[in-house]
Coordinates of C-alpha atoms in Angstrom, one line a residue:
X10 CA 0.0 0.0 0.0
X11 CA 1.2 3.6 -0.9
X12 CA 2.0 5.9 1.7
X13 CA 1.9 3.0 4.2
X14 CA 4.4 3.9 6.9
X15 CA 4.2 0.3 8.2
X16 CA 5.3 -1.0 5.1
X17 CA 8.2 -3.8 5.1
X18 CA 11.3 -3.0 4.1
X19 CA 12.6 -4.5 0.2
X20 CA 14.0 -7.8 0.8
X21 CA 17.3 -6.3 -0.2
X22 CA 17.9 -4.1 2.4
X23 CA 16.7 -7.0 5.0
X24 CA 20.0 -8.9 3.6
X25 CA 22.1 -6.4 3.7
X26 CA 21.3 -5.4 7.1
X27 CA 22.0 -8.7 8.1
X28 CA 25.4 -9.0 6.5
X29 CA 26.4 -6.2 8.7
X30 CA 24.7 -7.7 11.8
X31 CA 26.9 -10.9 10.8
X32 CA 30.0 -9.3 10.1
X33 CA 30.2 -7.4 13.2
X34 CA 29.6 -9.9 15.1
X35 CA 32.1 -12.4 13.3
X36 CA 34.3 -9.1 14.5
X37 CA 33.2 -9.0 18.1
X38 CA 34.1 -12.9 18.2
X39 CA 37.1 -12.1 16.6
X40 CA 38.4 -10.1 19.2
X41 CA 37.1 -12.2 22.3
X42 CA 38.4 -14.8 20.6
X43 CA 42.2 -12.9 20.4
X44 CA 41.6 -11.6 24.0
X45 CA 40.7 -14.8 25.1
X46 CA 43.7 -16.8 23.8
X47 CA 46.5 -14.0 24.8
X48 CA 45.1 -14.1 28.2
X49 CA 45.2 -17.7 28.2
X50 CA 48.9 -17.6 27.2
X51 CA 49.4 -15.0 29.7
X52 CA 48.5 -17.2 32.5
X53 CA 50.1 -20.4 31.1
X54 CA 53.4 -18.3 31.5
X55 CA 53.1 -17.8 35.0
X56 CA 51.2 -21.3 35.8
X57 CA 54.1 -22.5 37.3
X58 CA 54.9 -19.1 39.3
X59 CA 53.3 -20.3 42.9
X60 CA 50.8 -18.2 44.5
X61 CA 48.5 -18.4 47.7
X62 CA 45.9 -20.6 47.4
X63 CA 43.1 -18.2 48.7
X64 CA 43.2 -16.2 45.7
X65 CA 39.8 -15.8 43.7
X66 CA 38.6 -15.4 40.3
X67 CA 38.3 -11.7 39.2
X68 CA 39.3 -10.2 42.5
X69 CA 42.3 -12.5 42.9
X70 CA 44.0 -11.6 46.5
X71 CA 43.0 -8.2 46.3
X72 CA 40.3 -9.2 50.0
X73 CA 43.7 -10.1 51.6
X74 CA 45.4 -7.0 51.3
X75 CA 42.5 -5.3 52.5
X76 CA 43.7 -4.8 56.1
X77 CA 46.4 -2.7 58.2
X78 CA 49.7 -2.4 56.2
X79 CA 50.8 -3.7 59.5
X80 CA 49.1 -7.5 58.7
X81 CA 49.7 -6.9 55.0
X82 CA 53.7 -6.6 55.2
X83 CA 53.4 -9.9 57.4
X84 CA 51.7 -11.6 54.4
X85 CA 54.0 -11.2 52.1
X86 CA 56.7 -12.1 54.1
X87 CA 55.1 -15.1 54.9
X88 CA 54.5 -15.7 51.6
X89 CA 58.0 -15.6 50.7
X90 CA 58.6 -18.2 53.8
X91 CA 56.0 -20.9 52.6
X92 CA 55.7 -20.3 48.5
X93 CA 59.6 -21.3 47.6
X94 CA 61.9 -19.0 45.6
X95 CA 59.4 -16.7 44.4
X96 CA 55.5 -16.0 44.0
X97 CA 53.1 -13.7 42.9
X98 CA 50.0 -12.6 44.3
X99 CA 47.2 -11.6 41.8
X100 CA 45.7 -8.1 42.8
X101 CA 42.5 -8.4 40.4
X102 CA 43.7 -9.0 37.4
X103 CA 47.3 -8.4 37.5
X104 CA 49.9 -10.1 38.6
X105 CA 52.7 -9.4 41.2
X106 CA 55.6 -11.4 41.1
X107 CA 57.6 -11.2 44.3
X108 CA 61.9 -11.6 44.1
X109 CA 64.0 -12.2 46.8
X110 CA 66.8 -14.1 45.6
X111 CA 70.0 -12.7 44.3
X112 CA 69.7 -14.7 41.3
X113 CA 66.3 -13.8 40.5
X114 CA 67.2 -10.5 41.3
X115 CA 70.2 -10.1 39.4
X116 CA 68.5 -10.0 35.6
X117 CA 65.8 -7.5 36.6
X118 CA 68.0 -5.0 37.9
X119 CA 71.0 -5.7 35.7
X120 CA 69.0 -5.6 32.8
X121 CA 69.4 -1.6 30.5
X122 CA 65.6 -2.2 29.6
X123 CA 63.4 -3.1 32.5
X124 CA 63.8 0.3 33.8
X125 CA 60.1 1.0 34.0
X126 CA 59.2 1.8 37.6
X127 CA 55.4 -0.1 38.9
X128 CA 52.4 1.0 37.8
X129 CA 51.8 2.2 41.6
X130 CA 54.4 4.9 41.0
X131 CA 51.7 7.1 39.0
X132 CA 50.4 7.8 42.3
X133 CA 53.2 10.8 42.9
X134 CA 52.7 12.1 39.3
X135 CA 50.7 14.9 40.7
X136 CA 53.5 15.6 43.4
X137 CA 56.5 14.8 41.1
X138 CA 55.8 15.3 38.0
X139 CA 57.7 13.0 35.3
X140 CA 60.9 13.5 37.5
X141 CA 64.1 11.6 37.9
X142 CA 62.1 9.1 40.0
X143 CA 59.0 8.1 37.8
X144 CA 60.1 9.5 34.3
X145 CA 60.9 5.8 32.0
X146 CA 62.9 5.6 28.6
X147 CA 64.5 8.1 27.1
X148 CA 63.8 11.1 29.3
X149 CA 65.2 8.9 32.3
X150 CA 68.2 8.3 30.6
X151 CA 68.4 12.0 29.7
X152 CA 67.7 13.5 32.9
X153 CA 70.2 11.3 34.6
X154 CA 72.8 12.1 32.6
X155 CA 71.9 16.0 33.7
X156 CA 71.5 15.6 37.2
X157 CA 74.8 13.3 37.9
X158 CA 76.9 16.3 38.1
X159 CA 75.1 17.4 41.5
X160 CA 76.6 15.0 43.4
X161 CA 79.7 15.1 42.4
X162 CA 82.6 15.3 45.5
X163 CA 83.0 19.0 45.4
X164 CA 79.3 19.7 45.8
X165 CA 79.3 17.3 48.3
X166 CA 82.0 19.2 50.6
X167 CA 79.3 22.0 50.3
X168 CA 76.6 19.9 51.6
X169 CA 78.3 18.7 54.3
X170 CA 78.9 21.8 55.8
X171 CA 74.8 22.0 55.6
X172 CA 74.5 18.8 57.5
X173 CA 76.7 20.1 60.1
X174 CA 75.0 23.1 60.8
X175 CA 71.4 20.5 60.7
X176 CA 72.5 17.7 63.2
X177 CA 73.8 20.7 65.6
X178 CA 70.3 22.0 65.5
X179 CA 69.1 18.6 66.2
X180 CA 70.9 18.0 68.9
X181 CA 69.4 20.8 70.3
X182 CA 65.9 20.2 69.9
X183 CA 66.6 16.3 71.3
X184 CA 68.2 17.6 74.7
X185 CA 64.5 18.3 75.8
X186 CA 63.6 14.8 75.4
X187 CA 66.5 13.4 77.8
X188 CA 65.7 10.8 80.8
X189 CA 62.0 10.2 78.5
X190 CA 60.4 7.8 76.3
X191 CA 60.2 9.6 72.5
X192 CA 59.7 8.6 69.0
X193 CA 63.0 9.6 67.1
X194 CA 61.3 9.6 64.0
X195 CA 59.8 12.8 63.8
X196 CA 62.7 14.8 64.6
X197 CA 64.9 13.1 62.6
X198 CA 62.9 13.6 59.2
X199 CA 62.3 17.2 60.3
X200 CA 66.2 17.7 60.7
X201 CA 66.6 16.0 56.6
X202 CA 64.0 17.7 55.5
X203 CA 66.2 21.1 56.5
X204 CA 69.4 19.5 55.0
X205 CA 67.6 18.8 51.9
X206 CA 66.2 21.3 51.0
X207 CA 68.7 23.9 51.4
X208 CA 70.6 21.4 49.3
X209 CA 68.0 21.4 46.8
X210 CA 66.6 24.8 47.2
X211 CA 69.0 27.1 48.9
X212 CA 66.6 28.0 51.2
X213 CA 66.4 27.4 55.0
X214 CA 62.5 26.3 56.2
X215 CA 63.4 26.1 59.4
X216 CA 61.3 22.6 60.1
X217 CA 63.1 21.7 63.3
X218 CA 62.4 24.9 65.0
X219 CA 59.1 26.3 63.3
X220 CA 56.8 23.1 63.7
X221 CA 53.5 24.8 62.3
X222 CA 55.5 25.6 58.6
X223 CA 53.2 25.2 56.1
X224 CA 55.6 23.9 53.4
X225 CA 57.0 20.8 56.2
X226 CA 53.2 19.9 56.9
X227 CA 52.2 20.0 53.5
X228 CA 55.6 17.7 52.4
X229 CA 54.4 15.6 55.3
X230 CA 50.6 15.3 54.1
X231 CA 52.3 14.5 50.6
X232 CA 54.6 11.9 51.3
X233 CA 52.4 10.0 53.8
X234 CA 49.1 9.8 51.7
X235 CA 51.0 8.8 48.6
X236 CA 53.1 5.8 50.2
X237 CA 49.3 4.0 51.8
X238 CA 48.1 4.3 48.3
X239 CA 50.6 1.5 47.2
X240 CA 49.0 -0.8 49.2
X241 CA 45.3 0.5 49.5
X242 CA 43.6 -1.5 46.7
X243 CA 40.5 0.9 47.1
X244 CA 42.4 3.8 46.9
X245 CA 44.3 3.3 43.9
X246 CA 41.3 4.6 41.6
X247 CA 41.4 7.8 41.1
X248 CA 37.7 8.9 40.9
X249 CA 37.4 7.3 44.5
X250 CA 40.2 8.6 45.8
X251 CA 39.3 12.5 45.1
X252 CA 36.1 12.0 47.1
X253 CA 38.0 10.9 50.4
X254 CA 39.4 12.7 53.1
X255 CA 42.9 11.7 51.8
X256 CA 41.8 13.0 48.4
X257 CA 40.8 16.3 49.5
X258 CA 44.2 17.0 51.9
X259 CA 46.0 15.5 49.3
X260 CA 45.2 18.5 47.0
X261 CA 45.5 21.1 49.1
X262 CA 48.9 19.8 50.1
X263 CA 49.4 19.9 46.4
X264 CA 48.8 23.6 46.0
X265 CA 50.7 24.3 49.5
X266 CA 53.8 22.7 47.7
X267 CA 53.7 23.3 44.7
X268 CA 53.4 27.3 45.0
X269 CA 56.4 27.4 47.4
X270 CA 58.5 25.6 45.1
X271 CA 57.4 28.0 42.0
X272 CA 58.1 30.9 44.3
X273 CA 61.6 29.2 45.3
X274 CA 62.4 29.2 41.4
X275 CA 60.7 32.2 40.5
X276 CA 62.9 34.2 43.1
X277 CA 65.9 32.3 41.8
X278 CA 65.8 32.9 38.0
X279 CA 65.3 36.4 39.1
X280 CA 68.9 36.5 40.5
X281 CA 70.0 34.2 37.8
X282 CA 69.0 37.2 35.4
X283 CA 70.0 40.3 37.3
X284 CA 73.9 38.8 37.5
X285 CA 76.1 38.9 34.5
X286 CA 77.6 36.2 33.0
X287 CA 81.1 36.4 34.6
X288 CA 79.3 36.4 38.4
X289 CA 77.2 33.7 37.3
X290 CA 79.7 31.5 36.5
X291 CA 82.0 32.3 39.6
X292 CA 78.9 31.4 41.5
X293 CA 78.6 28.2 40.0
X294 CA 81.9 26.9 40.6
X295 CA 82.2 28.1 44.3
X296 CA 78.5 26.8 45.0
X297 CA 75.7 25.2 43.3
X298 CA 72.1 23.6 44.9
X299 CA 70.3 21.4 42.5
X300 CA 67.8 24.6 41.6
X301 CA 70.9 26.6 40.5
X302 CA 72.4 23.7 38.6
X303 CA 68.8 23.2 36.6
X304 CA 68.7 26.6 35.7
X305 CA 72.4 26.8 34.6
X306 CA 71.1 23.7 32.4
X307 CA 68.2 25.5 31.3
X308 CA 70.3 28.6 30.0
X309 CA 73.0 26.5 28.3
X310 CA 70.1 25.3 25.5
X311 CA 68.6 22.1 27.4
X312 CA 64.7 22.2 27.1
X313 CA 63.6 22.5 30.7
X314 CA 60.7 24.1 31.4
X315 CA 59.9 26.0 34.7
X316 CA 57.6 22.5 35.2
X317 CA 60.5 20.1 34.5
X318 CA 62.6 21.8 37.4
X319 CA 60.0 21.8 40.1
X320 CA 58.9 18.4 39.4
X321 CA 63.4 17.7 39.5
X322 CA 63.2 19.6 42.8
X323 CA 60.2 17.8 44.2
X324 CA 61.2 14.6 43.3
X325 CA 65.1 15.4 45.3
X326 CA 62.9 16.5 47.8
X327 CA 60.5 13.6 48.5
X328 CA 63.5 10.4 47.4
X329 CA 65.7 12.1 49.5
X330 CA 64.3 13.4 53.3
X331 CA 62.4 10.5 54.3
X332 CA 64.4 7.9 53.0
X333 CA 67.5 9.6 54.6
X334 CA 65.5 9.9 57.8
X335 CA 63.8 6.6 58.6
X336 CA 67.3 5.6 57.5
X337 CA 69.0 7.0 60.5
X338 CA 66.3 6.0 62.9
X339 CA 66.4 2.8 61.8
X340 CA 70.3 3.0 62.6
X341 CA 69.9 4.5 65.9
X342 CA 67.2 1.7 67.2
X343 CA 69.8 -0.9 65.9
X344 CA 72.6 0.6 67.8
X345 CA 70.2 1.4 70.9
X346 CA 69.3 -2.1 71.3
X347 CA 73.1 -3.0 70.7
X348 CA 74.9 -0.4 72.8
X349 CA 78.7 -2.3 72.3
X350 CA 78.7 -0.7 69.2
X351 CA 78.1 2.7 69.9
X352 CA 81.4 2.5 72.3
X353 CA 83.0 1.0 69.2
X354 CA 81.8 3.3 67.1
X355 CA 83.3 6.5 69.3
X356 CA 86.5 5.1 70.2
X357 CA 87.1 5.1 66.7
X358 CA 85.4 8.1 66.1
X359 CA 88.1 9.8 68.5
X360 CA 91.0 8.1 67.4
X361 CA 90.7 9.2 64.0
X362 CA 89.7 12.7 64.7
X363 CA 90.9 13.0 68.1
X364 CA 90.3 16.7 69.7
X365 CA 89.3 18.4 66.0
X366 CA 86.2 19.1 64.7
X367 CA 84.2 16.3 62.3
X368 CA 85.4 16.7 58.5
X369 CA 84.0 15.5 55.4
X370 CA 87.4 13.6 54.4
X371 CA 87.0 11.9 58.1
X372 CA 83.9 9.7 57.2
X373 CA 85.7 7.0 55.5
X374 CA 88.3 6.0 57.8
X375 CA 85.4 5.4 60.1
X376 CA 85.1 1.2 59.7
X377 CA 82.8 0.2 62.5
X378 CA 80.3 3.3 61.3
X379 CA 80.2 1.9 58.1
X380 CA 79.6 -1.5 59.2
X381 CA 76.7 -1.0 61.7
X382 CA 75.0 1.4 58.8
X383 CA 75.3 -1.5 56.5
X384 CA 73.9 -4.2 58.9
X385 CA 71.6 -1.5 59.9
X386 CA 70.5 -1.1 56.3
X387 CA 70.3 -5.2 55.8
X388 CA 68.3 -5.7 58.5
X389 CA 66.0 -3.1 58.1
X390 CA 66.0 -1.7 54.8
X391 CA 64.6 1.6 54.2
X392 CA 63.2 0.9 51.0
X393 CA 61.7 -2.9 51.5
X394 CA 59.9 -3.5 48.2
X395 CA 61.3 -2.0 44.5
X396 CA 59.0 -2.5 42.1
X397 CA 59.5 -2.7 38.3
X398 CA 56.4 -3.0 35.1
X399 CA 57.3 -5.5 32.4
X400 CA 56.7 -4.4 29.1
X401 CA 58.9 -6.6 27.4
X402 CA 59.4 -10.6 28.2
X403 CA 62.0 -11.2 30.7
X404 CA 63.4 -14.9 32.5
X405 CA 63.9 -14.9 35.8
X406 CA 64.9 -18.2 37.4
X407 CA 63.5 -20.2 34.3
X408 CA 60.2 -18.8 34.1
X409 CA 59.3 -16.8 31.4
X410 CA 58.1 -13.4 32.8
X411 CA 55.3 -12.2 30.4
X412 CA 54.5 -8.5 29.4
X413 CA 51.7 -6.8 31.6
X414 CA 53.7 -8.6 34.7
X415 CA 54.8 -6.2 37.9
X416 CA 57.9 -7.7 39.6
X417 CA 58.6 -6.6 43.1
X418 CA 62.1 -7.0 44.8
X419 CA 61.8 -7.9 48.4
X420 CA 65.1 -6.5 50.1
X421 CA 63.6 -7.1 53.0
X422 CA 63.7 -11.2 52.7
X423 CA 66.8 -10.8 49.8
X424 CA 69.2 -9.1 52.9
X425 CA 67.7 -12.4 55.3
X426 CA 69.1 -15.2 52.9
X427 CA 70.9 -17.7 55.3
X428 CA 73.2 -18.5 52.5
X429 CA 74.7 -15.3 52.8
X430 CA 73.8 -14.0 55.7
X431 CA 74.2 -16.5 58.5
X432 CA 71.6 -15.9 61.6
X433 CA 70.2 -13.3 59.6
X434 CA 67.5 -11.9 62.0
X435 CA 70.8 -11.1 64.3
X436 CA 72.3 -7.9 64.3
X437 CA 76.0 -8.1 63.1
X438 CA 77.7 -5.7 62.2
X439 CA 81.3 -7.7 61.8
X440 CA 80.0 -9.2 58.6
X441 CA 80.4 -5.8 56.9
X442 CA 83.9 -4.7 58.4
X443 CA 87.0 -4.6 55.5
X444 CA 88.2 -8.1 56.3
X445 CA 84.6 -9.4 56.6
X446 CA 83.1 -12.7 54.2
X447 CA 82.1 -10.8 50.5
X448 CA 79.0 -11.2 49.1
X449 CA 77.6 -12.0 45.8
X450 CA 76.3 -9.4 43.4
X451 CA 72.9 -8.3 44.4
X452 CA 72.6 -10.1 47.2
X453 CA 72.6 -6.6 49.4
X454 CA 71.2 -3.7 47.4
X455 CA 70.5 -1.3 50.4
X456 CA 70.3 1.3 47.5
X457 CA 68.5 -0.7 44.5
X458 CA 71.0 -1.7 41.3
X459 CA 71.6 -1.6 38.3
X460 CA 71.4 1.1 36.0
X461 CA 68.6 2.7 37.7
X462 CA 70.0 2.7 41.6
X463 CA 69.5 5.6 43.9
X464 CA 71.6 8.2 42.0
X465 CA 72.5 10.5 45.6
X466 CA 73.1 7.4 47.6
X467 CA 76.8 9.0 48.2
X468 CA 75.1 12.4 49.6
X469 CA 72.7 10.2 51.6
X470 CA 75.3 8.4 53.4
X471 CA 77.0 11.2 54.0
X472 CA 73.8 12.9 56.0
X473 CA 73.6 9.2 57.7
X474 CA 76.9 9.7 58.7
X475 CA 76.8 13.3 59.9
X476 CA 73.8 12.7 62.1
X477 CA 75.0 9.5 64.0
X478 CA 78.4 10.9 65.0
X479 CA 76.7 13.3 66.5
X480 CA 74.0 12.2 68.7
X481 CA 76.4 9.6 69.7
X482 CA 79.1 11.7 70.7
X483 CA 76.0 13.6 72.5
X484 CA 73.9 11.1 74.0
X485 CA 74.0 7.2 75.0
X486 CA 71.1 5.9 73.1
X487 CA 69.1 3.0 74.3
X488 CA 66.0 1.3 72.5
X489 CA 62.9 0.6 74.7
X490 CA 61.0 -1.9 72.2
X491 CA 62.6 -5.5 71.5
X492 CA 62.6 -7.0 68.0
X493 CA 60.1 -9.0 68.8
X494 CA 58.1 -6.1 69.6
X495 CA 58.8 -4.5 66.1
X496 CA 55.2 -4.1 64.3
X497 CA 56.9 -3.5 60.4
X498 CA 54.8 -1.8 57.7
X499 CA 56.2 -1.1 54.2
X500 CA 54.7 1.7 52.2
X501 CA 57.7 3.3 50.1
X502 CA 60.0 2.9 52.8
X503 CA 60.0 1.0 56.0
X504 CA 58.4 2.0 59.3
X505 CA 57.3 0.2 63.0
X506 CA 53.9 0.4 63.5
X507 CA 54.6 2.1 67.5
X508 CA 57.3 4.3 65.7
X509 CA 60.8 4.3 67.1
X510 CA 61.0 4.7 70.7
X511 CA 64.5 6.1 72.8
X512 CA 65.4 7.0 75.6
X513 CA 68.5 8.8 75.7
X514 CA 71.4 10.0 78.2
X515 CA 73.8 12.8 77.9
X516 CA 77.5 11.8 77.3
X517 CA 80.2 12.6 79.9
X518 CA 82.8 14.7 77.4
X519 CA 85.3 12.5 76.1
X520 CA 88.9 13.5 77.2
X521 CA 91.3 12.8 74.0
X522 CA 95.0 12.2 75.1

């Protein structure tokens, strides 16, 4: 019928509609089909890779690290206790392989193109920026080639003076807690956070004696909120995260630190441009914080941006205060709980420097400071977990590693191996003294390895250093929580639940003959 808006369709358009209904769906099938069989091969790959048997389908073990980080670190060192050489955990659907054997660990690290850092590490983009620490390929390679130079020896004479000046004030602020029970903790990454970023910066913040700075408390929000979102499986979405209460400190924080820093920089290119070239230069080669030596880059034709050196400046900020100080408080519980070595420690202290002052040459005659760092650093490493992304095949220990893989290097179980480390819960500081047993590659990595290790582990050591010498040549330090006591938690570095608590003692001045 004419003008019938109900009329059927011509047959030929009723075929060719369904050739297209056919063909997309041969393409849909396709492609579940292709998904289907790469996952499958995915998962053969790692079928022989051992794993807890708890884990579901979908959600994996995801349930199981939902709990304190407290119980979670226990897990996986449990884990590593029960599974064999190495496991993996599945976190929905991904995969995390855990390492903890020198010889697993040895083609990760070693390897020039598993450089990528986890996935988790996109959770200090907004803080950090592509920086040394989360930038991958190319512009890794780049911008560690530029920022070698700042920790070269001369620069680190400078900085020393800096950490002087910082562990005086430190020892200052810690005279009000003598004869009591205190978390060292706090003051500790309050006295790095000053050495830092004058290092950094050139600017003095004051955090040890001006407790309600705005910049400290922000760093502090910053660095705290973006280590529990490694293992907060809840929190690692983004659209969920902004509608927390972490969310919403986590970006005023943001705006708190990111404004000083542009200010910092701001102010500095300012001077940069008022001096001529000849002052400039004599500056440079007298003194230089990372700030001045990114600007200096910046005016010799390298393409950095006023972003790329805030998120440089950031990232030295954040890698290097809190590491540095649970470092030393990690020390200073080790040698509180084993006081023979603090007398150890000072004798030689005062036989190498006898009645003059602490200098920077000093620091590597000291042999029993360096050891108890280093068993220090085994025992309780700072950073516990290093985490790489695979995006290209890789074998570790006969299994073939696929693509879409996150491997995660357990220092914490690597620096127990009983092969290397005999009675490796005990604190021994002998095994790291000059004439002590030598250990395998990778088998103690306090500082990661490889091409991609911790590029100012020199300057940090040098701050651990600093620090020690003097609250022990201030105070006798004792530990009031046993090992056994010791509730660990590993965001990006390592903490006890309880914190660290001392108790310390003034020292009786130590006559030199």
């Amino acid at each position: 019928m004419r003008g019938n808006a109900f009329e059927m369709p011509p047959a030929s358009f009723t075929m060719g509609a369904s050739w297209v209904t056919l063909t997309l769906s041969m393409c849909l099938f396709t492609i579940i089909l292709f998904l289907a069989v790469r996952r499958g091969k995915f998962l053969y790959a790692l079928r022989k890779v051992p794993y807890p048997p708890a884990a579901f389908p979908i959600i994996g073990n995801a349930y199981e690290l939902c709990c304190s980080p407290e119980q979670a670190f226990k897990k996986m060192i449990n884990w590593g206790k029960e599974l064999g050489d190495m496991y993996l955990i599945w976190v929905g659907m991904r995969p995390f392989i855990f390492l903890y054997k020198a010889e697993a660990v040895q083609p990760l690290l070693s390897s020039s193109v598993h450089i990528d850092k986890s996935l988790e590490y996109e959770y200090l983009q907004p803080w950090l920026g592509s920086g040394l620490l989360t930038s991958t390929g190319e512009k890794w390679h780049s911008r560690r080639k530029l920022l070698t130079p700042t920790f070269h020896s001369g620069l680190l004479e400078v900085y020393f003076q800096t950490a002087i000046r910082e562990a005086g004030i430190l020892i200052s602020c810690l005279r009000k807690e003598v004869g009591k029970s205190f978390d060292i903790s706090p003051y500790v990454k309050r006295a790095t956070l000053d050495i830092i970023c004058d290092s950094s910066m050139g600017c003095h913040i004051n955090a040890q004696t001006d407790l309600k700075n705005e910049y400290v408390q922000a760093v502090d929000t910053l660095a705290s909120i973006s280590q529990r979102r490694f293992l907060n499986v809840w929190m690692s979405f983004d659209p969920i995260f902004k509608l927390t209460r972490w969310g919403k400190n986590h970006e005023r924080a943001l705006r708190v630190v990111h404004g000083f820093v542009d200010k910092i920089i701001a102010g500095r290119k300012g001077q940069w441009q008022a001096k001529d070239k000849r002052n400039a230069e004599e500056r440079v080669t007298k003194y230089q914080t990372l700030l001045d030596l990114l600007l200096d880059l910046s005016q010799n034709g390298d393409a950095l941006t006023d972003e790329d050196i805030r998120n440089e400046v950031n990232t030295f900020m954040f890698a290097g205060h809190d590491t540095t100080a649970t470092s030393v408080s990690w020390i200073l519980y080790a040698l509180g709980r084993h006081p023979e070595y603090q007398e150890k420690i000072l004798d030689e202290y005062y036989n190498v420097a006898g009645t003059n002052e602490l200098e920077c040459d000093m620091l590597n005659k000291l042999t029993w400071l360096t050891a108890c760092i280093k068993e220090s650093w085994r025992v309780y490493p700072v950073a516990p977990l290093i985490g790489r992304q695979i995006y290209k095949p890789i074998n570790i220990s006969g299994h073939d590693i696929p693509i879409g893989s996150t491997l995660l290097v357990n220092l914490f179980l690597l620096h127990r191996d009983p092969r290397y480390f005999p009675d490796p819960d005990s604190y021994r500081p002998e095994r790291f003294l000059p004439d002590g047993p030598k250990y395998p590659p990778f088998a103690f990595i306090p500082f990661s390895a490889g091409s991609r290790n911790c590029i100012g582990w020199r300057y940090a050591t040098m701050i651990v250093k600093v620090v020690i010498i003097f609250v022990l040549r201030n105070f006798h330090v004792e530990s009031l929580d046993n090992e056994n006591e010791l509730r660990f938690t590993s965001e990006l570095v390592l903490h006890n639940a309880n914190g660290l608590r001392l108790k310390i003692t003034p020292r009786e001045p130590k006559i030199v003959a």
